[in-house]
Tab-separated table of C-alpha atoms and ligand atoms in Angstrom:
chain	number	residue	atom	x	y	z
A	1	UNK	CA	0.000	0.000	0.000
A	2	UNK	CA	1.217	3.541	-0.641
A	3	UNK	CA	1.518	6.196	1.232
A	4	UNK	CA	-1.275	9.072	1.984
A	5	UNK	CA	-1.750	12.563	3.109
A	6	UNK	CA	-2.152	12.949	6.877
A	7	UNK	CA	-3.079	15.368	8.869
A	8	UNK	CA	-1.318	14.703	12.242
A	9	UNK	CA	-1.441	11.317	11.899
A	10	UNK	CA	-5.297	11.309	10.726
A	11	UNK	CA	-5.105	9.907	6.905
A	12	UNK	CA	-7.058	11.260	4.146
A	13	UNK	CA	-8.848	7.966	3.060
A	14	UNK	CA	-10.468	7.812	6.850
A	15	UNK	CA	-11.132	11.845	6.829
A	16	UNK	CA	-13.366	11.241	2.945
A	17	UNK	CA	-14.810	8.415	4.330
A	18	UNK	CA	-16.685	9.644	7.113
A	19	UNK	CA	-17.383	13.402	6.127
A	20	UNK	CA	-17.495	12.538	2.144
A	21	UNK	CA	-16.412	14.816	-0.443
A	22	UNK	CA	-15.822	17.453	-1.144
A	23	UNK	CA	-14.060	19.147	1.882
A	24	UNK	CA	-12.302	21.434	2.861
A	25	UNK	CA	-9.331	20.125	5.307
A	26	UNK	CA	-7.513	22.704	7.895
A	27	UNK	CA	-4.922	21.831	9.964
A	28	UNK	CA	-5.258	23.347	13.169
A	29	UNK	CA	-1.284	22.747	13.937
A	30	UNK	CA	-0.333	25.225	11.201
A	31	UNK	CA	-3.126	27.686	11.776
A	32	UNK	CA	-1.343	27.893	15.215
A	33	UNK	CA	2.008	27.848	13.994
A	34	UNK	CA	1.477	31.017	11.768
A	35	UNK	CA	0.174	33.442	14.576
A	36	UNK	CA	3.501	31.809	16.918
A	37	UNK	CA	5.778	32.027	13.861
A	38	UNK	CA	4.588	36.454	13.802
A	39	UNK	CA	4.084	36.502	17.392
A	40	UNK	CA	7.883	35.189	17.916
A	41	UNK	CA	9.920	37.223	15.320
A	42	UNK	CA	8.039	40.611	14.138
A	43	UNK	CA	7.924	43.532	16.665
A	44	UNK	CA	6.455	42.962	20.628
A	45	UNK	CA	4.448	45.887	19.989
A	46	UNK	CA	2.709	44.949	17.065
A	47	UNK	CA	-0.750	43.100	17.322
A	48	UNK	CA	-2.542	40.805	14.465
A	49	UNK	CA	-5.721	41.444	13.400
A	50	UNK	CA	-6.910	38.499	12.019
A	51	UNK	CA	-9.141	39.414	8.292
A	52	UNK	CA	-12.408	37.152	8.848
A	53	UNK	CA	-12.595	37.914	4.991
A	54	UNK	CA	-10.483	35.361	3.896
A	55	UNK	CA	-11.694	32.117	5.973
A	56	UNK	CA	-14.793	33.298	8.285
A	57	UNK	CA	-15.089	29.446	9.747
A	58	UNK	CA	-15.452	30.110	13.383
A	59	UNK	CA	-13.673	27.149	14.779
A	60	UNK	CA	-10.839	28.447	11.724
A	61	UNK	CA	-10.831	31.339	13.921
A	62	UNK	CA	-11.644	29.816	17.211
A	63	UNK	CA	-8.478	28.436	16.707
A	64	UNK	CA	-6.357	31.671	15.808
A	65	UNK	CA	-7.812	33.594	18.863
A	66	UNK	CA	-7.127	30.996	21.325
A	67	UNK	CA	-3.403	32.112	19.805
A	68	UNK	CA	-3.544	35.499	20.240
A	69	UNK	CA	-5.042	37.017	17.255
A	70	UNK	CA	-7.570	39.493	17.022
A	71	UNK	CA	-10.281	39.895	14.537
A	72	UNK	CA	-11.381	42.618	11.481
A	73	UNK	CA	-14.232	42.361	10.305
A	74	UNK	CA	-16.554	43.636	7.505
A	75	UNK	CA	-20.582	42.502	8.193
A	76	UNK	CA	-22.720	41.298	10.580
A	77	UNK	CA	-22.293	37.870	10.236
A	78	UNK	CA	-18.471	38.499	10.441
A	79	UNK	CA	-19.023	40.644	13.520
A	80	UNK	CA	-21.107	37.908	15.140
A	81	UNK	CA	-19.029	35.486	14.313
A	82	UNK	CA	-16.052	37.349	16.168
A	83	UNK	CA	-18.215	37.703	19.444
A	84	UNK	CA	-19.166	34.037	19.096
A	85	UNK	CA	-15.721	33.115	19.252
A	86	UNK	CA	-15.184	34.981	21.956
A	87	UNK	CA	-13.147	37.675	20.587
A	88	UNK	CA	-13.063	40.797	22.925
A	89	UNK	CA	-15.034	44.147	20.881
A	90	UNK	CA	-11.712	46.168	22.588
A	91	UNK	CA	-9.987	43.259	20.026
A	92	UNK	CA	-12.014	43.985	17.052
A	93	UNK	CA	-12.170	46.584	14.247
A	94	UNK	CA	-15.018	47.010	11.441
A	95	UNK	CA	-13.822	47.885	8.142
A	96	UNK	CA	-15.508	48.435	4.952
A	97	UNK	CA	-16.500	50.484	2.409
A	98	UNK	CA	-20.388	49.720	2.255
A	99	UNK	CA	-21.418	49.156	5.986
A	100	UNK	CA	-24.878	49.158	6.609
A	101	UNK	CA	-26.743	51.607	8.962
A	102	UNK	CA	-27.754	48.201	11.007
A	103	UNK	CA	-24.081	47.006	10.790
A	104	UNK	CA	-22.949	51.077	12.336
A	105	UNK	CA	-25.370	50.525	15.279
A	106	UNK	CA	-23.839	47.386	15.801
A	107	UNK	CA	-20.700	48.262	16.169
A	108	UNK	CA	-21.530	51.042	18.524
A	109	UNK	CA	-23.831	48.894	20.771
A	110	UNK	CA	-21.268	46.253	20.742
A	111	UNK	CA	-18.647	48.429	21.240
A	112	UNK	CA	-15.775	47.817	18.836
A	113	UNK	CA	-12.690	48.899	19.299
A	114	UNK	CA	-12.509	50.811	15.977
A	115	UNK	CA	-15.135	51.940	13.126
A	116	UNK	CA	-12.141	52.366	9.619
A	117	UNK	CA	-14.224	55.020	7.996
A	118	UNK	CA	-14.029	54.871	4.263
A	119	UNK	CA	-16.023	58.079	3.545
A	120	UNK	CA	-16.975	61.311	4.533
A	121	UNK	CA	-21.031	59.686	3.810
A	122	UNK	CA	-19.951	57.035	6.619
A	123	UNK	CA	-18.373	59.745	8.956
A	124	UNK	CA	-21.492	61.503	9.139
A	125	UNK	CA	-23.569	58.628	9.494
A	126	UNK	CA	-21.486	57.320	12.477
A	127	UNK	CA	-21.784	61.128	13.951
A	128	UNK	CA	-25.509	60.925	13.673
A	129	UNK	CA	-25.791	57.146	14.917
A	130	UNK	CA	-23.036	57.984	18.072
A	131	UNK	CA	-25.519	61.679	18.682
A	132	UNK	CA	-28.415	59.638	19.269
A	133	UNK	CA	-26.815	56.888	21.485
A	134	UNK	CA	-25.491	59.764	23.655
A	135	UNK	CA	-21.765	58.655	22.917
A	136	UNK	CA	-18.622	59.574	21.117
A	137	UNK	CA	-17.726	56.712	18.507
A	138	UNK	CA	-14.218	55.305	18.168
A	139	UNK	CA	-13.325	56.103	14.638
A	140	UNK	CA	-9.733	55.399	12.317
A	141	UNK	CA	-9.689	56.836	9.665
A	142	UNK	CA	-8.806	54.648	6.127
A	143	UNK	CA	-6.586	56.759	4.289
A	144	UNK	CA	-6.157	55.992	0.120
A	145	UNK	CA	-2.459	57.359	0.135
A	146	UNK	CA	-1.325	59.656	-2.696
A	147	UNK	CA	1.687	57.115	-3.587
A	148	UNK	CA	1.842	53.430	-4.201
A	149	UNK	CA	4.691	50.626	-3.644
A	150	UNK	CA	5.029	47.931	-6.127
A	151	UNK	CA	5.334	44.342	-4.986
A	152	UNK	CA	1.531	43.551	-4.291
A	153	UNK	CA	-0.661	41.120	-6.113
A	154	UNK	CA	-3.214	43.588	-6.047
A	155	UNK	CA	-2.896	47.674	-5.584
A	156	UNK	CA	-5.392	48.909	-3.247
A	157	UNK	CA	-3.898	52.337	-2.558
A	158	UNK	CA	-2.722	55.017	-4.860
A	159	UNK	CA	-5.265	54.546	-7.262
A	160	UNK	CA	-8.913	55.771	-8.054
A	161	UNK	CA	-10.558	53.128	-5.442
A	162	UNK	CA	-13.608	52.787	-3.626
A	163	UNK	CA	-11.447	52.374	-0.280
A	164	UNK	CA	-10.869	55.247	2.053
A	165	UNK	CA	-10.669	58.573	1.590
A	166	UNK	CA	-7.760	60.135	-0.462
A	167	UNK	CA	-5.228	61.452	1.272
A	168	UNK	CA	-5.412	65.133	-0.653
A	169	UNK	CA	-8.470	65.114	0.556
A	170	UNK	CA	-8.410	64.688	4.243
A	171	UNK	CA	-5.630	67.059	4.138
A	172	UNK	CA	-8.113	70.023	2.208
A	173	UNK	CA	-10.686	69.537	5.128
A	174	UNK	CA	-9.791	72.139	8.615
A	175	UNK	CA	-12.782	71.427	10.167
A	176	UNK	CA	-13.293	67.872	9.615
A	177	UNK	CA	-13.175	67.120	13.707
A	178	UNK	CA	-14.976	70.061	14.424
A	179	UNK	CA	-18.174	68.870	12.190
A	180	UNK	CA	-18.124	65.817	13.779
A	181	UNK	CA	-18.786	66.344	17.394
A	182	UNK	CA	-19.802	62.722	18.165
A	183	UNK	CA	-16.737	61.171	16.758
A	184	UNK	CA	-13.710	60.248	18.567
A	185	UNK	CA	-10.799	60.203	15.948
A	186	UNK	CA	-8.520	58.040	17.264
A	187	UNK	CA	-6.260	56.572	14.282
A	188	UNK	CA	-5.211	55.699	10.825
A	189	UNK	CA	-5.571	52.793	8.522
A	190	UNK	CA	-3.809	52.235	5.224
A	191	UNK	CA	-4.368	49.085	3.469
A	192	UNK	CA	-1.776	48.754	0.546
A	193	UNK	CA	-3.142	45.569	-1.171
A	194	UNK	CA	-2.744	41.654	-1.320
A	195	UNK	CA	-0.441	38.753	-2.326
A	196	UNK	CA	2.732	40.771	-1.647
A	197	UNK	CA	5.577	38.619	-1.245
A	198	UNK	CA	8.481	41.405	-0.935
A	199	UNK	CA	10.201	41.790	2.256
A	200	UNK	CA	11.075	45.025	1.237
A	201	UNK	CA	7.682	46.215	-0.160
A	202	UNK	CA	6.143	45.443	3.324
A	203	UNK	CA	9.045	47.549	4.985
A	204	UNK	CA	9.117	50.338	2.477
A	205	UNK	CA	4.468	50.337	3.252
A	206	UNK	CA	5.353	50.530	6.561
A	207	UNK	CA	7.337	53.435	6.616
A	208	UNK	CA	5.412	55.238	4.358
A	209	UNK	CA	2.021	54.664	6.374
A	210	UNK	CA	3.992	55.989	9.787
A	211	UNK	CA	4.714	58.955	7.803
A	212	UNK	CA	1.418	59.539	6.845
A	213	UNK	CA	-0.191	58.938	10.276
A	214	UNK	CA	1.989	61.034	11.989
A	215	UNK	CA	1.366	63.834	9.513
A	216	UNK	CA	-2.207	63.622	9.008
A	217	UNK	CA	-2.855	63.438	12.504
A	218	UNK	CA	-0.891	66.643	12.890
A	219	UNK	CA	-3.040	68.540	10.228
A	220	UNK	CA	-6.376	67.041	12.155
A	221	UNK	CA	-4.988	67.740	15.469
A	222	UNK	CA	-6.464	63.827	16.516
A	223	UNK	CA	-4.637	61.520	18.690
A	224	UNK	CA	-3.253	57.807	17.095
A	225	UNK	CA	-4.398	55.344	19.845
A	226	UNK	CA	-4.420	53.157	16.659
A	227	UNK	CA	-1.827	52.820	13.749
A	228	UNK	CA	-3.371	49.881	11.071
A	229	UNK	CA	-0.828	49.500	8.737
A	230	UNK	CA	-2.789	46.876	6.790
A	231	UNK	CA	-0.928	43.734	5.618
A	232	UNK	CA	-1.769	41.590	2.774
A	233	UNK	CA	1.153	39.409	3.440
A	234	UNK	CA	0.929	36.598	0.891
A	235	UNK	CA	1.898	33.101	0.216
A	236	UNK	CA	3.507	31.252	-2.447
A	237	UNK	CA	0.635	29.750	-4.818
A	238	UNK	CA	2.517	29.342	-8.542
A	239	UNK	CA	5.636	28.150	-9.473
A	240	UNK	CA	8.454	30.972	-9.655
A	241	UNK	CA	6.686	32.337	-5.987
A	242	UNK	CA	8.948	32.638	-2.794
A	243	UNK	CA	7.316	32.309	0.129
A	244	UNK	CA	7.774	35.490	2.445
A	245	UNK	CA	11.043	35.075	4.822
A	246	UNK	CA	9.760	36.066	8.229
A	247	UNK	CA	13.327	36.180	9.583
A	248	UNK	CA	13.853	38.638	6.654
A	249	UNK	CA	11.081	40.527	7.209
A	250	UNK	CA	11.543	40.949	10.789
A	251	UNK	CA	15.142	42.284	9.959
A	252	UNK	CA	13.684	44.897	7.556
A	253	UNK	CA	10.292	45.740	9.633
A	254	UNK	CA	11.166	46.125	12.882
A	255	UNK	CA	13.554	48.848	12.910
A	256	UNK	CA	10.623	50.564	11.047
A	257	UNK	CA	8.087	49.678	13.840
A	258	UNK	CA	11.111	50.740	16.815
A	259	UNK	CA	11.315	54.239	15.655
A	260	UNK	CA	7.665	54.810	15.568
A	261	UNK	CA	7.043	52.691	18.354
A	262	UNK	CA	9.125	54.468	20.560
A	263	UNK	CA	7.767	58.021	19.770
A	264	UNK	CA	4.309	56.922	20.030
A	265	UNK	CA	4.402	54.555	23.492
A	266	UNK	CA	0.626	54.475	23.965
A	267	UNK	CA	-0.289	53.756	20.389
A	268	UNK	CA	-1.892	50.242	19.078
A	269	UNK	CA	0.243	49.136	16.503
A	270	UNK	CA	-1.919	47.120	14.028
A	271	UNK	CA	-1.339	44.478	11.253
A	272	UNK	CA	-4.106	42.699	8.866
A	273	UNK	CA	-4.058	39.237	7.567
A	274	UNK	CA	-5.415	36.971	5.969
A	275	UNK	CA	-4.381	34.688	3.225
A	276	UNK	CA	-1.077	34.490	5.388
A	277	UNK	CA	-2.547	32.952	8.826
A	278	UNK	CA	-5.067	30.917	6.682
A	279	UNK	CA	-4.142	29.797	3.469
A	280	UNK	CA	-1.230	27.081	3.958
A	281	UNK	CA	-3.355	25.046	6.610
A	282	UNK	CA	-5.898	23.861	3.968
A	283	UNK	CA	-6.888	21.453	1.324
A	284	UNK	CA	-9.669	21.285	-0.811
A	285	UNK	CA	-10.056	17.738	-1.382
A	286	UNK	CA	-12.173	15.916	-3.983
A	287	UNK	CA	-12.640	12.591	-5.372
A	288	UNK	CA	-11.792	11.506	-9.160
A	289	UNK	CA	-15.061	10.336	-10.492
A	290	UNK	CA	-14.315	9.847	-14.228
A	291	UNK	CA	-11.377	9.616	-16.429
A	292	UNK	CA	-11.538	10.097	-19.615
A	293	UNK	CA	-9.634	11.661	-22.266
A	294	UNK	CA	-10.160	14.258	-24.936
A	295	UNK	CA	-8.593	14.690	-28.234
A	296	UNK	CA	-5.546	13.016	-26.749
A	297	UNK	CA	-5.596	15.015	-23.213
A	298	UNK	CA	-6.510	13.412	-20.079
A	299	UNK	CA	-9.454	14.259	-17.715
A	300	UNK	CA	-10.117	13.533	-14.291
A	301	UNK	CA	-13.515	15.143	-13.609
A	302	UNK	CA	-14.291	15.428	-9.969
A	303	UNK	CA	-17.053	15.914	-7.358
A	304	UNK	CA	-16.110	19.588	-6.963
A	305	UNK	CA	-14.239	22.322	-8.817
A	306	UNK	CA	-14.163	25.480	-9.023
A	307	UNK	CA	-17.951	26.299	-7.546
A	308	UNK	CA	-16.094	25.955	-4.405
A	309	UNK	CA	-12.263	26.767	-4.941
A	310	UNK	CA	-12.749	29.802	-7.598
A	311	UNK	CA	-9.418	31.303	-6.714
A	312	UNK	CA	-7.886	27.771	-8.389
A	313	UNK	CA	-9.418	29.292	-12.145
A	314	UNK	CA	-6.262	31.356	-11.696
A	315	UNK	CA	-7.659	34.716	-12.370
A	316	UNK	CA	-6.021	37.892	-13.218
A	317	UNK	CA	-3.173	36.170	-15.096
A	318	UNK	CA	-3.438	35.809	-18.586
A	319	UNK	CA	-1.523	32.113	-18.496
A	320	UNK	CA	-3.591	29.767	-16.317
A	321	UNK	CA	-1.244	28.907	-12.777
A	322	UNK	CA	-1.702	26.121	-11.171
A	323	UNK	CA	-2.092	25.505	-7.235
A	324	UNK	CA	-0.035	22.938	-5.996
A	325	UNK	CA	-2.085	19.533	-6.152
A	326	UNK	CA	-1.437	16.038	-5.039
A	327	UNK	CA	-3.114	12.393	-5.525
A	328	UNK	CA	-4.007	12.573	-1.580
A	329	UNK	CA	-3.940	8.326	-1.553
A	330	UNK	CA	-0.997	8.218	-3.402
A	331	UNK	CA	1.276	10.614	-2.324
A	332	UNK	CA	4.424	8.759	-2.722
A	333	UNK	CA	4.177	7.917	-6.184
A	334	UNK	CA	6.074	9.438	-9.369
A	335	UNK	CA	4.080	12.257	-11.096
A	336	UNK	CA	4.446	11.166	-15.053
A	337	UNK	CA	1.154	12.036	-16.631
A	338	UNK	CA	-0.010	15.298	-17.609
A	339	UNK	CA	-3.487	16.101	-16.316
A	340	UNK	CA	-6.680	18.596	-16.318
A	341	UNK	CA	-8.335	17.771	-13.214
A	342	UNK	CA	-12.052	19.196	-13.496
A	343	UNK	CA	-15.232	19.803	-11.717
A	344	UNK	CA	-18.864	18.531	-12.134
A	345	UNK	CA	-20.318	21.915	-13.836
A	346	UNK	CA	-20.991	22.770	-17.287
A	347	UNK	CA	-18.606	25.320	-18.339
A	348	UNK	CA	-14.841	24.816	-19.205
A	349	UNK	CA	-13.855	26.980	-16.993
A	350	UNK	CA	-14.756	24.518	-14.175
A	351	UNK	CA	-10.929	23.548	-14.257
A	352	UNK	CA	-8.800	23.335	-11.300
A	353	UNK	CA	-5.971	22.485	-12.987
A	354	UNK	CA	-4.610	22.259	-16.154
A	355	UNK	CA	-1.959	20.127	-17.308
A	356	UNK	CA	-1.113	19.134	-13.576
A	357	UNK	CA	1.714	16.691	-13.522
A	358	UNK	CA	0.294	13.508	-11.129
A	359	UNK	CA	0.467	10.264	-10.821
A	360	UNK	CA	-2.249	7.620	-13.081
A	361	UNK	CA	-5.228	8.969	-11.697
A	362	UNK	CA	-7.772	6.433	-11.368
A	363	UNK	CA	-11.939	7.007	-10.245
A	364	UNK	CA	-11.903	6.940	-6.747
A	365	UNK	CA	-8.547	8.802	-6.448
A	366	UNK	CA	-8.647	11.506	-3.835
A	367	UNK	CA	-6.840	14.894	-5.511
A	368	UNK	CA	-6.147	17.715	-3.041
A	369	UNK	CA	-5.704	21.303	-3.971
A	370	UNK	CA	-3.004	22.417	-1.379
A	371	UNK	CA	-2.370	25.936	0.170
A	372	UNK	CA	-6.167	26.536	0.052
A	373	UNK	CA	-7.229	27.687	3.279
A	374	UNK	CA	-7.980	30.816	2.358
A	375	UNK	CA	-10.188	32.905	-0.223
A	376	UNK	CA	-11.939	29.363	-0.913
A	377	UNK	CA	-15.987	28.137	-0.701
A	378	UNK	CA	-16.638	31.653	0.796
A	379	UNK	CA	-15.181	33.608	-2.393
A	380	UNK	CA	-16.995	31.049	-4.632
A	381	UNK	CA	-19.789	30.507	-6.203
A	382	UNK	CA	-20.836	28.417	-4.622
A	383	UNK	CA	-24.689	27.927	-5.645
A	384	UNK	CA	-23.539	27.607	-9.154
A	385	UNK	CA	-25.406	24.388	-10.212
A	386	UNK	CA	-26.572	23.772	-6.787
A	387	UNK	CA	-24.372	21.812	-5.436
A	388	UNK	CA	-24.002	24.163	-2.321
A	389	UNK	CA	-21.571	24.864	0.283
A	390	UNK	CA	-19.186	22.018	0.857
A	391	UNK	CA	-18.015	20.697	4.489
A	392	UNK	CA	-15.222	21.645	6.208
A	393	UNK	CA	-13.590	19.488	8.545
A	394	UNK	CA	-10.482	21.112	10.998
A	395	UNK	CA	-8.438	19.033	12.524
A	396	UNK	CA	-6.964	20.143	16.100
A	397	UNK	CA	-5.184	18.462	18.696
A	398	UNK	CA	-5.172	15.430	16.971
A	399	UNK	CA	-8.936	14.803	16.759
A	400	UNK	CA	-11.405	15.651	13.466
A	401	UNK	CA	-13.939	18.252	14.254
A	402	UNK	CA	-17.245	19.036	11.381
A	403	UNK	CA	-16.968	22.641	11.797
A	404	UNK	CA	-19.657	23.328	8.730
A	405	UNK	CA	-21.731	20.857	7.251
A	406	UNK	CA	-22.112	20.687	3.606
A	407	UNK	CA	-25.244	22.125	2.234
A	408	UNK	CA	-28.249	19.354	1.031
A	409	UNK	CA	-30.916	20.018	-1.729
A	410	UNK	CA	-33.175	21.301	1.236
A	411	UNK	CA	-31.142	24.075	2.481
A	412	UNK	CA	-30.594	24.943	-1.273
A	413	UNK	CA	-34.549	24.762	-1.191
A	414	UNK	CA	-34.980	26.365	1.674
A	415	UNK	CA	-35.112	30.265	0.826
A	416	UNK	CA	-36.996	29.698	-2.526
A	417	UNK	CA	-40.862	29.785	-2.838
A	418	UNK	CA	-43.327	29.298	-5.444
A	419	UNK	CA	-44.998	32.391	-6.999
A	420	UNK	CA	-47.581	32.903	-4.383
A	421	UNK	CA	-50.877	34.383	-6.212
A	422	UNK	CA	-52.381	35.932	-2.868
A	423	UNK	CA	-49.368	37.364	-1.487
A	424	UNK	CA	-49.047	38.920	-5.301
A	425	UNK	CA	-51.749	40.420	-5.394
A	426	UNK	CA	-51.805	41.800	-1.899
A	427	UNK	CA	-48.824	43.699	-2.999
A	428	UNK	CA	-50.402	44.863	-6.204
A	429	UNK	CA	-53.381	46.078	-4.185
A	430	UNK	CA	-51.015	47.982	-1.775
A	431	UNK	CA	-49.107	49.858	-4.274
A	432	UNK	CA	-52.056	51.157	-5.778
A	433	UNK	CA	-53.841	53.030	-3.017
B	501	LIG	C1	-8.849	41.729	2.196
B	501	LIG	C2	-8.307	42.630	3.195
B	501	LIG	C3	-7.405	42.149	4.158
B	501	LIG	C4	-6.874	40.752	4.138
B	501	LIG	O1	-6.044	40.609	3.035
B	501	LIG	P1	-5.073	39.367	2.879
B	501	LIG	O2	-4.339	39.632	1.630
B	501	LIG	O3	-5.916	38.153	2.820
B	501	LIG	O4	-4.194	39.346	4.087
B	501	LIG	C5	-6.960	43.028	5.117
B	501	LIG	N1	-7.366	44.313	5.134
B	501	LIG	C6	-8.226	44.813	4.222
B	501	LIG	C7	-8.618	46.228	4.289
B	501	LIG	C8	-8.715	43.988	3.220
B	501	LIG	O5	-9.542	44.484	2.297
């Protein structure tokens, strides 16, 4: 018998069996060991915010927090979810640039640490909602900076965006505290975008955002109880990717944070992640149902694809890049056959893979998408063809946990009705007088 993928000591063959496929695996050792692996070289003073966005499972995050990190969050369900876990509100910040008037209440009743504006329409929202609550609401301030450092998968700042308010502009507005009586500015947040794998990008960010906090909050005359300097520390998906050297990055980060730290002893130092605390403890795992071939290539189509692993269509390159993927029941054995690996829905595009070199694949093979933890079902879509959310299984301290059950034909049921003649008409009837 050959060799399979384990997950501290628990082999794949036993985890399909009893939770079927597809799943979603996480490995609660390496979720840990990501938070430790910050926690232990970058800065004391810095804190980790952990971005709900990217895997909002709550034993996913159950797990993180128990380590030490904090949450961000953008909705209610994320905000919930937080408080669920039994994340602190003085340990969570609500960011976004569409919240809701029933998501603004809730952070003020629940009493976040931070509300990141995005807009001067928020910021007077949030001084109307604090006015009539009798309270002064703890607001940082998201800042789109006028410059932009290359290295990121994906440029968030320095651009026309949606995100924050320019910098030119916050720095045109005098009375900008003054109008807002009911708002306690109490920090910046830059977020400088995603996937970057450059030491030096994050350090260069860094500085850059200190820079702009101190000066911004000089021209508002505000204190910084909070400094967010985003993150969007990524990990290596495609071949040619390095993954980030923490080592190195402490080397060229911390000096950054020690300056600023230093002048600024009572300020919260903040960093956002994501995809880097997430990604590398999970695999998407499905199981080979046909093989087939076309026009001399070979096909194994599977029981999922991209309706719950999108991210795997390799979007915004031009050549499709493979994740890393394995023959989970075979992991021992010589890759030597080129192969598209494919999900059950009726486009093309439903490819995971293409021209992955594995092993014979056979039906019944289990093939697992690696580095998948984050971005996955949740950034989906995942009611394409109804086949629904798929489980996720975590495993921690050496025991399997279900910590979502896969969606059946009745909860994809559930929230659709018939036309309903009376209610139709009732509405009809209403509208018209
Ligand atoms: C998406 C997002 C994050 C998380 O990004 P990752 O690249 O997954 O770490 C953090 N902050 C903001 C503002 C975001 O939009």
């Amino acid at each position: 018998m050959s060799a399979e993928f384990e997950v501290q000591g628990i082999g794949i063959t036993e985890i399909a069996e009893r939770y079927g496929t597809p799943l979603y695996l996480y490995d609660g050792d390496e979720l840990e060991s990501r938070v430790d692996g910050l926690k232990e070289l970058l800065h004391p003073r810095l804190e980790f915010f952990f971005s709900l966005k990217s895997n909002p499972n709550i034993g996913v995050l159950s797990v993180l927090h128990a380590r030490g990190a904090r949450a961000e969050v953008s909705s209610m369900a994320e905000l919930v979810t937080a408080r669920r876990a039994g994340v602190d509100p003085a340990d969570i910040i609500f960011l976004g640039p569409g919240k809701s008037a029933d998501e603004l209440a809730a952070c003020l009743d629940e009493g976040v640490y931070a509300i990141v504006c995005e807009s001067f329409g928020e910021l007077a929202l949030i001084d109307e909602f604090a006015a009539l609550r009798g309270m002064r609401a703890p607001v940082a301030l998201r800042v789109n900076p006028s410059f932009s450092v290359k290295g990121s998968g994906l440029t968030m700042g320095g651009k026309p965006r949606q995100f924050g308010i320019d910098e030119s502009q916050l720095f045109a507005s005098d009375d900008l505290v003054a109008r807002h009586p009911n708002v306690r500015f109490m920090g910046v947040q830059v977020y400088m975008g995603t996937r970057i794998l450059s030491e030096e990008a994050v350090a260069e960010n860094t500085e850059r955002i200190f820079e702009l906090a101190d000066r911004l909050a000089g021209h508002l005359g505000i204190p910084l109880e909070l400094v967010d300097i985003g993150g969007g520390l990524g990990v290596a998906y495609f071949d040619g990717e390095r993954d980030l050297d923490l080592a190195l990055l402490a080397a060229r980060v911390n000096p950054v944070i020690d300056g600023f730290a230093d002048r600024h002893p009572g300020t919260r130092l903040v960093m956002e992640l994501g995809r880097y605390l997430t990604a590398t403890s999970g695999t998407y795992v499905v199981r080979v149902r046909y093989v087939k071939e076309s026009m001399g290539e070979r096909f194994a189509v599977a029981d999922g694809g991209t309706n719950h692993h999108m991210a795997a269509v390799g979007v915004g390159s031009f050549v499709k890049r493979n994740f890393p993927m394995r023959v989970l029941n075979r992991v021992d054995e010589p890759a030597t056959e080129s192969w598209h690996v494919t999900g059950p829905l009726c486009t093309p595009n439903d490819t995971l893979g293409k021209k992955v070199q594995l092993p014979p694949v056979r039906p019944g093979d289990l093939v697992g998408v690696l580095r998948s933890g984050a971005y996955g079902p949740t950034a989906s879509p995942v009611l394409f063809l109804s086949h629904g959310y798929p489980a996720e299984v975590l495993v921690h301290d050496g025991r399997a946990h279900l910590v979502r059950t896969r969606d059946d034909t009745e909860d994809l049921l559930r929230h659709q009705h018939l036309p309903d003649r009376a209610a139709a008409t009732a509405l009809t009837e209403g509208t018209a007088s």
